[in-house]
CSV table of C-alpha atoms (C1' of nucleotides) in Angstrom, one decimal:
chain,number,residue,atom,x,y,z
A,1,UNK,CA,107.1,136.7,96.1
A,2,UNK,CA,106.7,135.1,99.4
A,3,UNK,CA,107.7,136.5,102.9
A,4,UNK,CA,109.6,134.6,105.8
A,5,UNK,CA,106.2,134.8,107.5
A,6,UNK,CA,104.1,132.8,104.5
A,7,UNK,CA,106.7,130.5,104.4
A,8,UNK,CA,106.9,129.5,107.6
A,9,UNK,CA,102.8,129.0,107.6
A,10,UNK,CA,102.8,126.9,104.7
A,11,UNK,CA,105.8,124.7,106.4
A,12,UNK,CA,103.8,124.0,109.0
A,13,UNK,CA,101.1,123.0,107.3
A,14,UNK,CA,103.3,120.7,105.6
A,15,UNK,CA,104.6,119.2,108.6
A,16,UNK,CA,101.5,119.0,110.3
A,17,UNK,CA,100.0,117.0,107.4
A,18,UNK,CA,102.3,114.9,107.2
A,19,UNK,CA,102.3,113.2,110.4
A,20,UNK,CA,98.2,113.7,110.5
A,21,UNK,CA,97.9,111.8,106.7
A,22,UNK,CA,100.4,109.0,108.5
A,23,UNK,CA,99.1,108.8,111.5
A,24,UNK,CA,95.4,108.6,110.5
A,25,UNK,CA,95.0,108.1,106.3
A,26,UNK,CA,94.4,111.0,104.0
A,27,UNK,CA,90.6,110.3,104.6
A,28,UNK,CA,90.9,110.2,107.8
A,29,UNK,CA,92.4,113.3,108.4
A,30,UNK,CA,90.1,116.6,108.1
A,31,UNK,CA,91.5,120.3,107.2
A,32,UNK,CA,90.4,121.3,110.5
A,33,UNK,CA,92.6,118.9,112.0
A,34,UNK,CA,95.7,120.4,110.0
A,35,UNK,CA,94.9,123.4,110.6
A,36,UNK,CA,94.4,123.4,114.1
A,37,UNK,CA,97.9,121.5,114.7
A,38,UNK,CA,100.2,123.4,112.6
A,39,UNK,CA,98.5,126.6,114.3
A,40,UNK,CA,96.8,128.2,111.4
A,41,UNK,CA,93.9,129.5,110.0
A,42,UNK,CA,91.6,127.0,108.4
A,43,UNK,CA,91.2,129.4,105.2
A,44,UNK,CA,95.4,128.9,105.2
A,45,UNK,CA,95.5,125.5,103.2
A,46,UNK,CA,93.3,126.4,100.3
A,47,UNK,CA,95.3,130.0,99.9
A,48,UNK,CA,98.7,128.1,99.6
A,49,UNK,CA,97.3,124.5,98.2
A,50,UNK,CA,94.6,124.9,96.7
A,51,UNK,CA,92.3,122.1,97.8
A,52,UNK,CA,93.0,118.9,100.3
A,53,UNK,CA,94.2,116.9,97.2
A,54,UNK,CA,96.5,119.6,96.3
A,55,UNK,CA,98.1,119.7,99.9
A,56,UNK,CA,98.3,116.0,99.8
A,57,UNK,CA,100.1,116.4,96.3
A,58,UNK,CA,102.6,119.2,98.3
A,59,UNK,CA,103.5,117.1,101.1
A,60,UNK,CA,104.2,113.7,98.7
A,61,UNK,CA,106.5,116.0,96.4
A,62,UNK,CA,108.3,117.5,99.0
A,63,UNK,CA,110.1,114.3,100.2
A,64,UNK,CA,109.6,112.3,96.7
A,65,UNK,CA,112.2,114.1,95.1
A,66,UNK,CA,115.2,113.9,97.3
A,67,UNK,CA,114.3,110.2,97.8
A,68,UNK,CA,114.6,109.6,94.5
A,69,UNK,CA,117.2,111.5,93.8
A,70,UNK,CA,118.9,109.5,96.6
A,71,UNK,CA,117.7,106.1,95.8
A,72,UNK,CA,118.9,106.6,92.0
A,73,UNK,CA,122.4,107.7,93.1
A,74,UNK,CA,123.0,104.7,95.3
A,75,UNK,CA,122.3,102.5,92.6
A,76,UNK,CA,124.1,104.6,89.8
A,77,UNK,CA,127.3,104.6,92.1
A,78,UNK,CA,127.1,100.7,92.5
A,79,UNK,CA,126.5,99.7,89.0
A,80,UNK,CA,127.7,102.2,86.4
A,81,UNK,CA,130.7,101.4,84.5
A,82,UNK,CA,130.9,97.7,86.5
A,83,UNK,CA,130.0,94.2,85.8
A,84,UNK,CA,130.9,92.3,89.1
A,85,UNK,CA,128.5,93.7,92.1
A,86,UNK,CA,125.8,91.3,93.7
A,87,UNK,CA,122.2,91.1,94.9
A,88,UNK,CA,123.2,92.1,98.3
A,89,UNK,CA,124.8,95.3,97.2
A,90,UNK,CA,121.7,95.8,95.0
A,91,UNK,CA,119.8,95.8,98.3
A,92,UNK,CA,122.8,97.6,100.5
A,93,UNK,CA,121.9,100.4,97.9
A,94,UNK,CA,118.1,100.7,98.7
A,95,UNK,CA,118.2,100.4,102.1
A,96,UNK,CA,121.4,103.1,102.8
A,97,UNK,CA,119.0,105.5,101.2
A,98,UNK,CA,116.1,104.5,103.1
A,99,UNK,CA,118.2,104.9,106.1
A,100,UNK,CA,119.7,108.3,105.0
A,101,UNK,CA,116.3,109.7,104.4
A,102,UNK,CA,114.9,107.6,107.7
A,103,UNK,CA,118.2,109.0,109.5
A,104,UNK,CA,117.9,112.9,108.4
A,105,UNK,CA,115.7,115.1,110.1
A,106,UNK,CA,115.4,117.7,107.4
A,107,UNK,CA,113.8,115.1,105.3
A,108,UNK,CA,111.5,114.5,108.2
A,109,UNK,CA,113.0,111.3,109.3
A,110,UNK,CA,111.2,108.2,108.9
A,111,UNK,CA,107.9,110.0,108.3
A,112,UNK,CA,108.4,109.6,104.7
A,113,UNK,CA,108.9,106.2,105.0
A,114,UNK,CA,105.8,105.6,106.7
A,115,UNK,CA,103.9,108.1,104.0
A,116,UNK,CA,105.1,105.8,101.4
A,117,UNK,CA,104.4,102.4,103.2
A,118,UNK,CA,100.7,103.4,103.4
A,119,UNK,CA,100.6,104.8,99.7
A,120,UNK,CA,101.6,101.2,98.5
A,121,UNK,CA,98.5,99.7,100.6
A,122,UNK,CA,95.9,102.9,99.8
A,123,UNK,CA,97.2,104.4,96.8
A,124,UNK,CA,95.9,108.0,96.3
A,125,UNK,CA,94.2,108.9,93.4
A,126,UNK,CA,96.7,112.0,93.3
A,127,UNK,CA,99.7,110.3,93.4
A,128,UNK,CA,98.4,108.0,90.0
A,129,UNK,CA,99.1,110.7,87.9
A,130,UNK,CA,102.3,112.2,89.5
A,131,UNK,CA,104.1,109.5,91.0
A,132,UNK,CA,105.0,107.1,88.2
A,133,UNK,CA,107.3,109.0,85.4
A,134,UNK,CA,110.3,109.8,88.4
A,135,UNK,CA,110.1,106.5,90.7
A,136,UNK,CA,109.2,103.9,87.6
A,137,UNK,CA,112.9,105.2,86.2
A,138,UNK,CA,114.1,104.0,89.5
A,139,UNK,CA,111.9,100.7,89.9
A,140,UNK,CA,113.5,99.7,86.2
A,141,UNK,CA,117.1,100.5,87.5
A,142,UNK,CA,117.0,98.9,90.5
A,143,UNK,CA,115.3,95.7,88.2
A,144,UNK,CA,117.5,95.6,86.0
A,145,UNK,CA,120.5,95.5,88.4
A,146,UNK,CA,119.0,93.1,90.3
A,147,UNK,CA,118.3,91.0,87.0
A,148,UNK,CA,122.2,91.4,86.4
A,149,UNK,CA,123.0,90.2,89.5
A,150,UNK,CA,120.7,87.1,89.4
A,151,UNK,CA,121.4,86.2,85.8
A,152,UNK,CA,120.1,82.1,86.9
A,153,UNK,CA,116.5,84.1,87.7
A,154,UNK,CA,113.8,84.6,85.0
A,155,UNK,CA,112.6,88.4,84.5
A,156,UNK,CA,109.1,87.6,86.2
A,157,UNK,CA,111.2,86.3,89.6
A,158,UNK,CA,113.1,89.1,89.3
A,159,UNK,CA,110.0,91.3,89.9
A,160,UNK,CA,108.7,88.9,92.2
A,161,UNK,CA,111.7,88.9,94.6
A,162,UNK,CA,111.6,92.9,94.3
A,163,UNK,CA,108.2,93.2,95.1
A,164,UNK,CA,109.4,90.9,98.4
A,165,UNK,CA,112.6,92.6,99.3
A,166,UNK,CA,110.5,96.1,99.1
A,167,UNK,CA,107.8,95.2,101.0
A,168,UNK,CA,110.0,93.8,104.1
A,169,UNK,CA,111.9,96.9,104.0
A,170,UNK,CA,109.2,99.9,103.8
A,171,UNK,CA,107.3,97.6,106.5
A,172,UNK,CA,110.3,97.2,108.5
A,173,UNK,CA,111.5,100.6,108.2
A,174,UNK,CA,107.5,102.3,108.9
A,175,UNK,CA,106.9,99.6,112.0
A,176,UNK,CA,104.6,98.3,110.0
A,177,UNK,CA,104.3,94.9,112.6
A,178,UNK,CA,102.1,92.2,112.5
A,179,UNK,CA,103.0,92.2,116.1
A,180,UNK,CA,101.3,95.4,117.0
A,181,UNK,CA,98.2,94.3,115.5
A,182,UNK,CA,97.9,91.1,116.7
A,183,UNK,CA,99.7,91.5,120.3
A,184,UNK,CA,99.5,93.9,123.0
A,185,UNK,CA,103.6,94.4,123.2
A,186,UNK,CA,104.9,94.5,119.3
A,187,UNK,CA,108.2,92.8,120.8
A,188,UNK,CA,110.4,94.9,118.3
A,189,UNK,CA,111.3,98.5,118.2
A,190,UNK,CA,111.2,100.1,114.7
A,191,UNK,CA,112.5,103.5,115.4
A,192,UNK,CA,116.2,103.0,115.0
A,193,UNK,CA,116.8,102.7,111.2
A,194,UNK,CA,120.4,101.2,111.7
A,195,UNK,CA,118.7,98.7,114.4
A,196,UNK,CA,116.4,97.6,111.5
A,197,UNK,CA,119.0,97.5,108.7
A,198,UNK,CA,121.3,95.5,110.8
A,199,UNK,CA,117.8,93.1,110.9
A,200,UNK,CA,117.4,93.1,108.0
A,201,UNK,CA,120.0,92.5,106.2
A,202,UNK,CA,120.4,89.1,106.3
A,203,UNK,CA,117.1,88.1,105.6
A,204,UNK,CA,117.0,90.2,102.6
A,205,UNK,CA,120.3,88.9,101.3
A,206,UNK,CA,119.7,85.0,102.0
A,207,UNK,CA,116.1,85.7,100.0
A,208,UNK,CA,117.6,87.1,96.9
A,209,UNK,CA,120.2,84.9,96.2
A,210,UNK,CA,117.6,81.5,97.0
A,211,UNK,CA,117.3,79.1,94.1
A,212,UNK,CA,114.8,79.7,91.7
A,213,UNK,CA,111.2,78.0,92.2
A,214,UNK,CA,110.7,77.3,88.3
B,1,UNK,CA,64.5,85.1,115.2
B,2,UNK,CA,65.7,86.3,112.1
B,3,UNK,CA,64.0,85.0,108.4
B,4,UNK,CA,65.6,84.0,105.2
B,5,UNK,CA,65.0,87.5,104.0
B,6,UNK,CA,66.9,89.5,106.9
B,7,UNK,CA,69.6,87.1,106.6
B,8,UNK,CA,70.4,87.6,103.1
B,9,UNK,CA,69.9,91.4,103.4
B,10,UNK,CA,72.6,91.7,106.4
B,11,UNK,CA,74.6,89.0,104.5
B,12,UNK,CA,74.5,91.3,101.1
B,13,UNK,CA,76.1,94.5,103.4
B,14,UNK,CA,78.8,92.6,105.0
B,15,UNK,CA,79.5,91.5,101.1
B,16,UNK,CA,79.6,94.9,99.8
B,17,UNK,CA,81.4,96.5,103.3
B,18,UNK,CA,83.9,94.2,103.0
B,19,UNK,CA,84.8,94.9,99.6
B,20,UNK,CA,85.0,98.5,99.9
B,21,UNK,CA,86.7,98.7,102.9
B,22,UNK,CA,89.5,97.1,101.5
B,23,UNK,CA,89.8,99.4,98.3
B,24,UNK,CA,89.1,102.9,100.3
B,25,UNK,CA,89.8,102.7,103.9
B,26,UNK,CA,87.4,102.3,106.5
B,27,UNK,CA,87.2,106.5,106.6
B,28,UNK,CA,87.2,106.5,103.0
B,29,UNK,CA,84.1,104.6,102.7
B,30,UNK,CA,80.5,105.9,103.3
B,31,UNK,CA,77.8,104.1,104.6
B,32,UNK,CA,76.0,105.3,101.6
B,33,UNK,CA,78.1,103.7,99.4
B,34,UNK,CA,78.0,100.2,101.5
B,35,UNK,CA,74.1,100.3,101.7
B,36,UNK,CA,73.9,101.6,97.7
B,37,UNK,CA,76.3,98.8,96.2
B,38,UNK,CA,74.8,96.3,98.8
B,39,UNK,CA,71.1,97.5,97.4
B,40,UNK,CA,69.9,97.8,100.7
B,41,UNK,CA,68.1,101.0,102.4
B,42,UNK,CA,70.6,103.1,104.1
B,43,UNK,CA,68.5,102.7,107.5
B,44,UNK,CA,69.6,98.8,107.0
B,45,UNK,CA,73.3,99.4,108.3
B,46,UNK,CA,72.0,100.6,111.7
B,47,UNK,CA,69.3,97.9,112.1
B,48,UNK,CA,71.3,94.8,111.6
B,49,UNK,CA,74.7,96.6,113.2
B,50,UNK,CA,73.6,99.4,115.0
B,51,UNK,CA,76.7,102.0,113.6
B,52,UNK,CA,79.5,102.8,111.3
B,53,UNK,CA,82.0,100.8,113.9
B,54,UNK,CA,79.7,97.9,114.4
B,55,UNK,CA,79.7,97.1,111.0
B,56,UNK,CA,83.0,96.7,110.4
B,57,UNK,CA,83.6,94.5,113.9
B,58,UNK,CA,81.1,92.3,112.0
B,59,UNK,CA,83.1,92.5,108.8
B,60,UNK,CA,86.2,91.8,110.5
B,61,UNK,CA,85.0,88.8,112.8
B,62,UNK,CA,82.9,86.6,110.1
B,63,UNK,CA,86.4,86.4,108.7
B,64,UNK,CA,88.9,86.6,111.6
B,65,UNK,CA,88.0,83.4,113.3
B,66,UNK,CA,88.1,80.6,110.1
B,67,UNK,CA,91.5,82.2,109.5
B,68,UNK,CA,92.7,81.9,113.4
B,69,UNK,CA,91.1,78.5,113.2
B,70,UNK,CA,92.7,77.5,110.6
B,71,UNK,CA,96.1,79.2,111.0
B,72,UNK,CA,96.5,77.7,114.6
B,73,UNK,CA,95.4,74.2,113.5
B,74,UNK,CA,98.2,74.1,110.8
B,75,UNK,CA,100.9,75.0,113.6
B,76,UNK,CA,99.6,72.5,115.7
B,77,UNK,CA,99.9,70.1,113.1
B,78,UNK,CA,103.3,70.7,112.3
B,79,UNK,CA,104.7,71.0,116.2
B,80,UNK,CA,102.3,69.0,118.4
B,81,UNK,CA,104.5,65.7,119.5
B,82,UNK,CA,106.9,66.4,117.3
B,83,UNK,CA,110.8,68.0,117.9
B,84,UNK,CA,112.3,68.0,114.3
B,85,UNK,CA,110.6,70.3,112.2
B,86,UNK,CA,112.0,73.3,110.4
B,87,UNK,CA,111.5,77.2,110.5
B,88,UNK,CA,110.4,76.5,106.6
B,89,UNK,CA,108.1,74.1,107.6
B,90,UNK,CA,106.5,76.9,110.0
B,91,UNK,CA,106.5,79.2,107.3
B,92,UNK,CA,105.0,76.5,104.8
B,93,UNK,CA,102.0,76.1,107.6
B,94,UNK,CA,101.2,79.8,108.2
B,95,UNK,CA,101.4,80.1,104.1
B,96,UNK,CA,99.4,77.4,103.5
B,97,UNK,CA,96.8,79.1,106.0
B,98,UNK,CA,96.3,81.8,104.1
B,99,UNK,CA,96.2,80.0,100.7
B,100,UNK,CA,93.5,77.8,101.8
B,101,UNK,CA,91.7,81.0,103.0
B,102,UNK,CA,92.5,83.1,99.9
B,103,UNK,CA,92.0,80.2,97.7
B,104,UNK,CA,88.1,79.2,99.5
B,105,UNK,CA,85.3,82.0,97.9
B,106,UNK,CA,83.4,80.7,101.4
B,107,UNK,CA,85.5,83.0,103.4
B,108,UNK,CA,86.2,85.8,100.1
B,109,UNK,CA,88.9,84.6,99.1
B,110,UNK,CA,91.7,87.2,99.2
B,111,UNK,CA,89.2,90.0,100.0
B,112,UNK,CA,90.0,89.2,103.9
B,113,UNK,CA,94.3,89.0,103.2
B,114,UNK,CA,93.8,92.0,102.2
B,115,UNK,CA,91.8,93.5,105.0
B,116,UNK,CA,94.6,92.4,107.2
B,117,UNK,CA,97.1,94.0,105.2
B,118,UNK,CA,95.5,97.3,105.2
B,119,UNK,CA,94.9,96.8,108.8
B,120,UNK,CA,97.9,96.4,109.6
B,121,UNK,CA,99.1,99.7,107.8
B,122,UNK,CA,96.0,101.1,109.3
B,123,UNK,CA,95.0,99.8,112.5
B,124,UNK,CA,91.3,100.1,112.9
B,125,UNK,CA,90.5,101.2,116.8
B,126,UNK,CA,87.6,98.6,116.7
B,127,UNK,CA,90.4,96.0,116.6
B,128,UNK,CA,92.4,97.0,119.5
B,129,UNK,CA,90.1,95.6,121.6
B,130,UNK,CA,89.2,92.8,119.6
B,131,UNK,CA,91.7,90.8,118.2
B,132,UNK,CA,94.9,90.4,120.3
B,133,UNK,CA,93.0,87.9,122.3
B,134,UNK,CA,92.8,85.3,120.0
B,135,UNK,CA,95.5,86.5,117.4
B,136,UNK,CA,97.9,86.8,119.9
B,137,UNK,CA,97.8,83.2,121.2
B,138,UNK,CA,98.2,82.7,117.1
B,139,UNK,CA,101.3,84.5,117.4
B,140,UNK,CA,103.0,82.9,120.4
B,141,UNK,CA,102.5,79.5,118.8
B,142,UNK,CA,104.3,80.4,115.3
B,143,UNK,CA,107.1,82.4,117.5
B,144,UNK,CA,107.9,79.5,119.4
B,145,UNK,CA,107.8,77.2,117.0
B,146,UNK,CA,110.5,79.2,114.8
B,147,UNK,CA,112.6,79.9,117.8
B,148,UNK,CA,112.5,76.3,118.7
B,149,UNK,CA,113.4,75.6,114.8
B,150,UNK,CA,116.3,78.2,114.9
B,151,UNK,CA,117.8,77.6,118.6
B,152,UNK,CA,120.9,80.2,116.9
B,153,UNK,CA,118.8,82.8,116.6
B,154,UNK,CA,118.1,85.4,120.2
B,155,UNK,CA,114.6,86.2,120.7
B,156,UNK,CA,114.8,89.4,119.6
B,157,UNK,CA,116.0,88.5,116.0
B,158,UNK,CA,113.2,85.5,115.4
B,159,UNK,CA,111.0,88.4,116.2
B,160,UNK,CA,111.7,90.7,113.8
B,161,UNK,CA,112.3,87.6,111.4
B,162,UNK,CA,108.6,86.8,111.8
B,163,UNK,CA,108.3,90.2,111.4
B,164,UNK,CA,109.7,90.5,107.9
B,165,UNK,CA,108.2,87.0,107.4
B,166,UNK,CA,104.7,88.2,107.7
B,167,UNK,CA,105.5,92.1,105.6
B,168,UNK,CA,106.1,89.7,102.7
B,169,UNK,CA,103.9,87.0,103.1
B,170,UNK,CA,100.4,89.6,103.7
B,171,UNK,CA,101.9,92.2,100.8
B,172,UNK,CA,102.3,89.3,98.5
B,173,UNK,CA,98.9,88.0,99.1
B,174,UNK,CA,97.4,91.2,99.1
B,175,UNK,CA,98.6,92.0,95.6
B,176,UNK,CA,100.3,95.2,97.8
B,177,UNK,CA,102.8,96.0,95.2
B,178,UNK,CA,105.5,98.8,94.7
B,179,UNK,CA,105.4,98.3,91.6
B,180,UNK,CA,101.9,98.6,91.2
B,181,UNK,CA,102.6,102.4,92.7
B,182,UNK,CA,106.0,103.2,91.0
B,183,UNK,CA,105.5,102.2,87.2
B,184,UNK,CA,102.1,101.7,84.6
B,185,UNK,CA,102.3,98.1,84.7
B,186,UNK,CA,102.9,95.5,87.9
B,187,UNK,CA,104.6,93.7,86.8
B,188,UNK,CA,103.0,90.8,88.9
B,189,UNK,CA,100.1,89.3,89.3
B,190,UNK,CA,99.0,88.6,92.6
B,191,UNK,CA,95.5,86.7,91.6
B,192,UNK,CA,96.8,83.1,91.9
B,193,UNK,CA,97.7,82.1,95.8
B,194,UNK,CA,98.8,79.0,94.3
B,195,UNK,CA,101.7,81.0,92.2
B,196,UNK,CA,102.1,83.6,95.3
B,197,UNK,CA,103.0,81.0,97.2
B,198,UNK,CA,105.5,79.0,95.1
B,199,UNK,CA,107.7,82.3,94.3
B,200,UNK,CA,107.5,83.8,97.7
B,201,UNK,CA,108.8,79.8,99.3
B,202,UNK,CA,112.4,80.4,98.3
B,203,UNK,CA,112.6,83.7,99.8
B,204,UNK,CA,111.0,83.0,102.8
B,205,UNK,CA,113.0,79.9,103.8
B,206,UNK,CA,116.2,81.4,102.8
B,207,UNK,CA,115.2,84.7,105.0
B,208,UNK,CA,114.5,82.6,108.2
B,209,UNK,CA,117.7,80.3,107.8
B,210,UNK,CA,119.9,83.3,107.0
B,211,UNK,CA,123.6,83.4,109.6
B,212,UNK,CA,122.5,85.9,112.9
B,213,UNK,CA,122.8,89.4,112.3
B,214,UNK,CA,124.7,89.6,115.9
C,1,DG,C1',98.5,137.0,104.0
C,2,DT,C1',95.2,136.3,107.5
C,3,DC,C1',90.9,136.3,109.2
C,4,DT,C1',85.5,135.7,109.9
C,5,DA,C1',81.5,134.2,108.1
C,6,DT,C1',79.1,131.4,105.4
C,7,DA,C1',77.7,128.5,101.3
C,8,DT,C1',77.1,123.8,100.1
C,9,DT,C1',77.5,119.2,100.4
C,10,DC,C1',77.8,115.0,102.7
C,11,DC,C1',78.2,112.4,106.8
C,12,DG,C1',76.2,108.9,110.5
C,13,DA,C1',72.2,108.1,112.9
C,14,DT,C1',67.2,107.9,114.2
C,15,DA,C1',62.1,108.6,114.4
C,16,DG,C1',58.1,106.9,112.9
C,17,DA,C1',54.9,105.2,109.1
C,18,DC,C1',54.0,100.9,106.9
D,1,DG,C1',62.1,94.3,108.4
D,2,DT,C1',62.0,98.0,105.3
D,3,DC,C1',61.1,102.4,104.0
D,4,DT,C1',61.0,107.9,103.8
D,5,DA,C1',62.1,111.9,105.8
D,6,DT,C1',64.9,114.4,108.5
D,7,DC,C1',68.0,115.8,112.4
D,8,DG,C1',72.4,117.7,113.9
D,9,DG,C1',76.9,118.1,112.9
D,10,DA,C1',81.1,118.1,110.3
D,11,DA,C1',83.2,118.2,105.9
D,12,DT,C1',85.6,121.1,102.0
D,13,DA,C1',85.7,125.2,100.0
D,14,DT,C1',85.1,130.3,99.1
D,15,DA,C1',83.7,135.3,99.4
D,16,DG,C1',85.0,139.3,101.2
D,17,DA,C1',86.6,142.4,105.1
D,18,DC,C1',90.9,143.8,107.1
DNA sequence: GTCTATATTCCGATAGAC
DNA sequence: GTCTATCGGAATATAGAC
């Protein structure tokens, strides 16, 4: 049985981590680090985690659920029980629960977002094991709607345009910019999810309902 | 003066940094493991690059430049003299860019896409003072050449169009797949540039030529 | 639950022999 | 240029007092 006062300590690790594993990588963030922002004791992380891995596995699950939860409603409400919705919608459906998640600071706002942007260039060993079961159910949904909405488009540019779409979003979404790596002013502002949706909209749309290459 | 010998020795580290920096992180890897795949003594790193951050500015710059070379030389091509071209002919030069680069085992191949693409999750503090220079004039030239392709479009919007431009284009490249995080199988294969290229074209183009958003 | 103190390992870096 | 040996410090993790 946990008291008020434990959990409030291991929140705050879990917030603290959060923003330290984003801000810096998970192997570029040290316990002592945590520690010292969320205001704890250093011995705190391994009493309610475990180990670094297992605090690393704590703060992923603690967002990855409601996400997918999210993300698989959004798509269920668009396509169950109908025959005649489109690629945009497909994408309208993502992105609304990108922006819900982005947009709600009990799930942290875009933190998340940004966690998961990174995962998808550095994947942790951790998540390999955890991660796939619950998100591949809603990859395949979200592929085969897509696939239903593009019926002109083979199954491999299916994937291909997915793999596109997603990684225009969770860029867009974490400020992921080419701009602030290459430019000393990264000439557009990332932090207002319905800004970036607005953005991106278009772009997304136009690109999944191109011709086919092949 | 530096023999055949020492050559090949700080040749073999860059080969083996290079390479694990882009699967772990620059955090993530040790300078143990750089001098121990490299088969070099450990002492070796510091000799030939004095630290930790030294060797990665060397990592990052053997590469940097043939890609900025050959990057600004393709826009050039297209927009030098010339008032007709297309926003897809822009995106054709910058993709072509890094498909000569990716595609040439002289400059790694797709080791150094994907060294960008982390970097650009993961910005490196060596880089802040080294790239935007030289990147940046890269930049302006591809921005101005799509907002002078797209007169419709404000500033604001071809900038985040070259934004989601690039998310794609580098992720795609990279092999940086959601997929490859969210189920047991890709789905795509990223190892051909050539095939890269030819399903991410469609997308692209009909991104940048998408209606405004405002 | 929280703390101090510490065990153990690994890190980047360097001195100095060859 | 290359090597061994080692320094000083920081890392994760834990034992045990309170």
């Amino acid at each position: 049985m946990e008291t008020g006062k434990a959990l409030e300590t291991s929140q705050r690790i879990l917030d603290a981590a959060e923003l330290l594993f984003v801000e810096h990588g998970f192997a570029g963030t040290s316990m002592r680090q945590i520690t010292s922002a969320a205001g704890v004791n250093i011995a705190a992380v391994n009493y309610y985690f475990g180990s670094k891995d297992g605090l690393f596995q704590a703060v992923f699950e603690r967002r990855a659920e409601p996400f997918a939860q999210l993300s698989i409603r959004k798509i269920d409400e668009l396509t169950t029980n109908k025959n005649d919705y489109s690629a945009i919608e497909v994408a309208q459906a993502f992105m609304t629960a990108a922006m819900e998640m982005g947009s709600n600071p009990e799930y942290g706002g875009l933190v998340f977002v940004k966690l998961l942007a990174r995962s998808y260039v550095e994947p942790n060993p951790v998540l390999k094991e955890k991660l796939p079961q619950r998100y591949g159910e809603l990859t395949r949904k979200y592929l085969a709607a897509l696939s239903h909405a593009l019926p002109h488009l083979s199954n491999a540019e299916i994937n291909w345009r997915f793999h596109f779409m997603t990684s225009a979003m969770f860029n867009a979404f974490a400020g992921n910019n080419v701009m602030r790596l290459f430019m000393a002013q990264p000439l557009v502002n990332a932090r207002d999810p319905q800004l970036v949706a607005e953005m991106l909209m278009p772009f997304i749309a136009a690109g999944l309902n191109s011709p086919a290459a092949q």
